[in-house]
Coordinates of C-alpha atoms in Angstrom, one line a residue:
Chain A
X1500 CA 138.9 86.9 196.2
X1501 CA 138.4 83.5 198.3
X1502 CA 141.0 81.5 196.2
X1503 CA 138.5 78.8 195.3
X1504 CA 138.0 79.0 191.3
X1505 CA 134.9 77.7 189.6
X1506 CA 134.8 77.4 185.7
X1507 CA 132.7 78.0 183.6
X1508 CA 130.8 80.9 185.4
X1509 CA 127.9 80.6 183.1
X1510 CA 126.3 77.3 181.3
X1511 CA 123.4 77.2 179.3
X1512 CA 122.2 73.6 178.1
X1513 CA 119.3 71.9 177.0
X1514 CA 117.1 69.3 178.8
X1515 CA 118.6 65.7 178.7
X1516 CA 122.0 66.9 178.2
X1517 CA 125.4 66.6 180.6
X1518 CA 127.5 69.0 181.9
X1519 CA 130.7 69.1 184.1
X1520 CA 131.4 71.8 186.6
X1521 CA 135.0 72.3 187.6
X1522 CA 136.5 73.6 191.0
X1523 CA 139.8 74.2 192.0
X1524 CA 140.3 74.5 195.8
X1525 CA 142.2 77.1 197.8
X1526 CA 146.0 76.0 197.8
X1527 CA 146.5 73.5 200.8
X1528 CA 142.8 72.9 201.2
X1529 CA 142.1 69.0 201.1
X1530 CA 138.3 69.2 201.5
X1531 CA 135.8 70.4 198.6
X1532 CA 132.1 70.7 199.2
X1533 CA 129.6 71.3 196.5
X1534 CA 126.4 73.3 197.2
X1535 CA 123.3 74.0 195.2
X1536 CA 121.5 77.3 195.5
X1537 CA 118.1 77.7 194.2
X1538 CA 115.1 80.1 194.8
X1539 CA 113.0 77.8 196.5
X1540 CA 115.6 75.4 198.3
X1541 CA 118.2 78.0 199.4
X1542 CA 121.7 76.6 199.7
X1543 CA 121.9 72.8 199.8
X1544 CA 124.6 70.6 200.5
X1545 CA 125.4 68.2 197.9
X1546 CA 128.7 66.1 198.4
X1547 CA 132.0 66.5 200.3
X1548 CA 135.2 65.0 199.1
X1549 CA 138.4 65.0 201.3
X1550 CA 141.8 64.1 199.7
X1551 CA 140.2 62.2 196.9
X1552 CA 137.8 60.2 199.0
X1553 CA 134.0 60.8 199.5
X1554 CA 133.2 61.9 203.0
X1555 CA 129.7 63.1 203.1
X1556 CA 126.8 63.0 201.1
X1557 CA 123.7 65.7 201.3
X1558 CA 120.6 65.6 199.0
X1559 CA 122.5 64.7 195.7
X1560 CA 120.4 63.1 193.1
X1561 CA 121.5 60.1 191.5
X1562 CA 121.8 61.7 188.1
X1563 CA 124.7 63.8 189.8
X1564 CA 128.3 62.7 190.7
X1565 CA 131.5 64.3 191.7
X1566 CA 134.9 63.3 192.0
X1567 CA 138.2 64.9 193.4
X1568 CA 141.4 64.0 191.6
X1569 CA 145.0 63.9 192.9
X1570 CA 145.7 67.6 192.3
X1571 CA 142.7 68.1 194.6
X1572 CA 140.5 69.9 192.1
X1573 CA 137.1 68.5 191.7
X1574 CA 134.4 68.1 189.3
X1575 CA 130.6 67.9 189.5
X1576 CA 128.8 66.0 186.6
X1577 CA 125.1 66.6 186.2
X1578 CA 123.5 64.4 183.5
X1579 CA 119.8 63.9 182.2
X1580 CA 119.4 67.7 183.0
X1581 CA 115.9 68.9 183.8
X1582 CA 114.6 72.4 184.1
X1583 CA 114.5 72.1 187.8
X1584 CA 118.1 71.6 188.0
X1585 CA 118.8 75.2 186.9
X1586 CA 120.7 76.7 189.8
X1587 CA 123.9 78.2 191.1
X1588 CA 126.3 75.5 191.8
X1589 CA 129.0 76.5 194.4
X1590 CA 132.2 74.9 195.4
X1591 CA 133.5 75.4 198.7
X1592 CA 136.9 74.4 200.3
X1593 CA 138.3 74.0 203.7
X1594 CA 141.8 73.4 205.0
X1595 CA 143.0 71.0 207.8
X1596 CA 142.2 67.4 208.3
X1597 CA 138.6 67.0 207.6
X1598 CA 137.9 65.6 210.9
X1599 CA 138.1 68.6 213.2
X1600 CA 135.3 71.1 213.7
X1601 CA 137.5 73.9 212.8
X1602 CA 137.2 72.7 209.2
X1603 CA 133.7 74.1 209.2
X1604 CA 135.4 77.5 207.8
X1605 CA 134.6 76.9 204.2
X1606 CA 135.6 79.3 201.5
X1607 CA 133.3 79.7 198.6
X1608 CA 134.1 80.1 195.0
X1609 CA 131.8 82.5 193.0
X1610 CA 129.8 79.7 191.5
X1611 CA 128.5 78.3 188.3
X1612 CA 125.1 79.4 186.9
X1613 CA 123.4 76.7 185.3
X1614 CA 120.5 77.3 183.0
X1615 CA 118.6 74.2 181.5
X1616 CA 116.2 75.2 178.8
Chain B
X286 CA 116.6 67.1 207.9
X287 CA 118.0 69.7 210.0
X288 CA 116.6 73.1 209.6
X289 CA 117.9 76.7 210.4
X290 CA 115.2 79.4 210.9
X291 CA 116.6 82.6 210.1
X292 CA 114.8 86.0 210.7
X293 CA 114.0 88.5 209.5
X294 CA 113.7 87.4 206.1
X295 CA 114.6 90.9 205.0
X296 CA 115.5 94.2 206.8
X297 CA 115.1 97.8 205.1
X298 CA 116.9 100.2 207.3
X299 CA 118.6 103.7 207.4
X300 CA 122.4 104.1 207.1
X301 CA 123.8 104.4 210.5
X302 CA 121.2 102.1 212.2
X303 CA 121.9 99.0 214.1
X304 CA 120.8 95.6 212.9
X305 CA 120.2 92.3 214.5
X306 CA 119.2 89.1 212.9
X307 CA 119.2 85.5 214.4
X308 CA 118.9 81.9 213.6
X309 CA 117.4 79.1 215.4
X310 CA 117.1 75.3 215.4
X311 CA 115.5 72.5 217.0
X312 CA 119.0 70.6 216.8
X313 CA 122.1 71.2 218.6
X314 CA 124.8 72.6 216.4
X315 CA 128.7 72.2 216.9
X316 CA 129.7 75.4 214.8
X317 CA 127.9 78.4 213.8
X318 CA 129.0 80.5 210.8
X319 CA 127.8 83.8 209.4
X320 CA 128.2 84.5 205.7
X321 CA 127.4 87.4 203.3
X322 CA 126.6 87.2 199.7
X323 CA 126.1 89.7 197.2
X324 CA 124.7 89.5 193.6
X325 CA 126.8 87.3 191.3
X326 CA 129.2 86.2 194.1
X327 CA 129.7 83.3 196.5
X328 CA 129.1 83.7 200.2
X329 CA 131.9 85.1 202.0
X330 CA 132.5 84.1 205.3
X331 CA 132.3 86.9 208.2
X332 CA 132.5 85.1 211.4
X333 CA 133.0 81.6 212.8
X334 CA 131.9 80.4 216.2
X335 CA 132.8 77.3 217.9
X336 CA 132.1 77.2 221.7
X337 CA 128.7 77.8 223.5
X338 CA 128.4 81.3 224.7
X339 CA 131.1 82.5 222.5
X340 CA 131.0 86.2 221.5
X341 CA 133.1 87.1 218.4
X342 CA 133.4 90.6 216.6
X343 CA 135.0 91.4 213.1
X344 CA 134.9 95.1 212.7
X345 CA 131.4 96.4 213.0
X346 CA 130.1 92.9 213.3
X347 CA 129.4 91.0 216.1
X348 CA 128.1 87.4 216.7
X349 CA 127.5 85.0 219.6
X350 CA 126.8 81.2 219.8
X351 CA 124.0 80.5 221.9
X352 CA 124.2 78.8 225.2
X353 CA 121.8 76.3 224.3
X354 CA 123.9 75.6 221.1
X355 CA 120.2 76.0 219.2
X356 CA 120.8 79.6 218.2
X357 CA 123.1 82.3 217.0
X358 CA 122.8 86.2 216.4
X359 CA 124.5 88.5 214.2
X360 CA 124.7 92.3 214.9
X361 CA 126.0 95.0 212.6
X362 CA 126.6 98.4 214.0
X363 CA 126.4 101.5 212.4
X364 CA 125.3 100.3 209.0
X365 CA 126.6 101.5 205.7
X366 CA 125.3 101.1 202.0
X367 CA 128.0 98.5 201.4
X368 CA 126.2 96.2 204.0
X369 CA 123.9 95.4 201.6
X370 CA 123.5 91.9 200.8
X371 CA 122.1 88.6 202.0
X372 CA 123.3 87.3 205.3
X373 CA 123.2 83.6 205.9
X374 CA 123.7 81.7 209.2
X375 CA 125.3 78.3 208.9
X376 CA 126.2 75.5 211.2
X377 CA 127.6 71.9 211.4
X378 CA 126.2 69.2 213.5
X379 CA 128.8 66.6 213.4
X380 CA 132.2 66.7 213.0
X381 CA 132.7 63.8 210.4
X382 CA 131.5 65.8 207.2
X383 CA 131.5 69.5 208.4
X384 CA 128.8 70.1 205.8
X385 CA 127.0 73.3 206.4
X386 CA 123.3 73.6 206.9
X387 CA 122.3 76.9 205.8
X388 CA 119.4 79.4 207.1
X389 CA 117.1 80.8 204.4
X390 CA 119.0 84.4 204.7
X391 CA 118.4 87.9 205.6
X392 CA 118.4 90.4 202.9
X393 CA 119.5 93.6 204.0
X394 CA 118.8 96.9 202.3
X395 CA 120.5 100.1 203.6
X396 CA 119.1 103.4 202.4
X397 CA 121.8 106.1 202.5

């Protein structure tokens, strides 16, 4: 158990809909990362938050957004869903300041499997 | 964007054999990490490397951070059936965000 909790574990929704994925980081971790894993693209970084502020952005679509709340949990919002958004979405967290390369040790949750039909 | 080329894509070995897989990039990486993913689970961190030339072990696993900072390898000695899974290399290129760039994975299958 990595200590990172993601809910829900599975989600099936229709095209055009909006969903929210939730992540609780490990206790004490300030950084939260979101990754997408699909068969054709592999594991891709989407976005990072550190202590409530956006720290880095990857190949995240404009239809997707995220936020980190004062209690450090994070939510990833996916809207106007398309079939191609079907994938595993992982949250990871890491400790320390967010400014040191030691923070690279990210611990992953079990993921949310999103299926868009 | 940056890419990590991981090889081999898959391996089917006999229990007890040693395994070697590697990752290369055209970019210089500040850190290298190796993860293992099993079906229905998230990636689990196995080894983290922070300095060029660093050699680190975790039980039967040994990984090295290449001298050029553009490559890393992972060795598994005396494989056992529970080693089955997908092994990913990952790295960070800058210190600001620490987002990970992942390789495509090596699928390891072990025959008892």
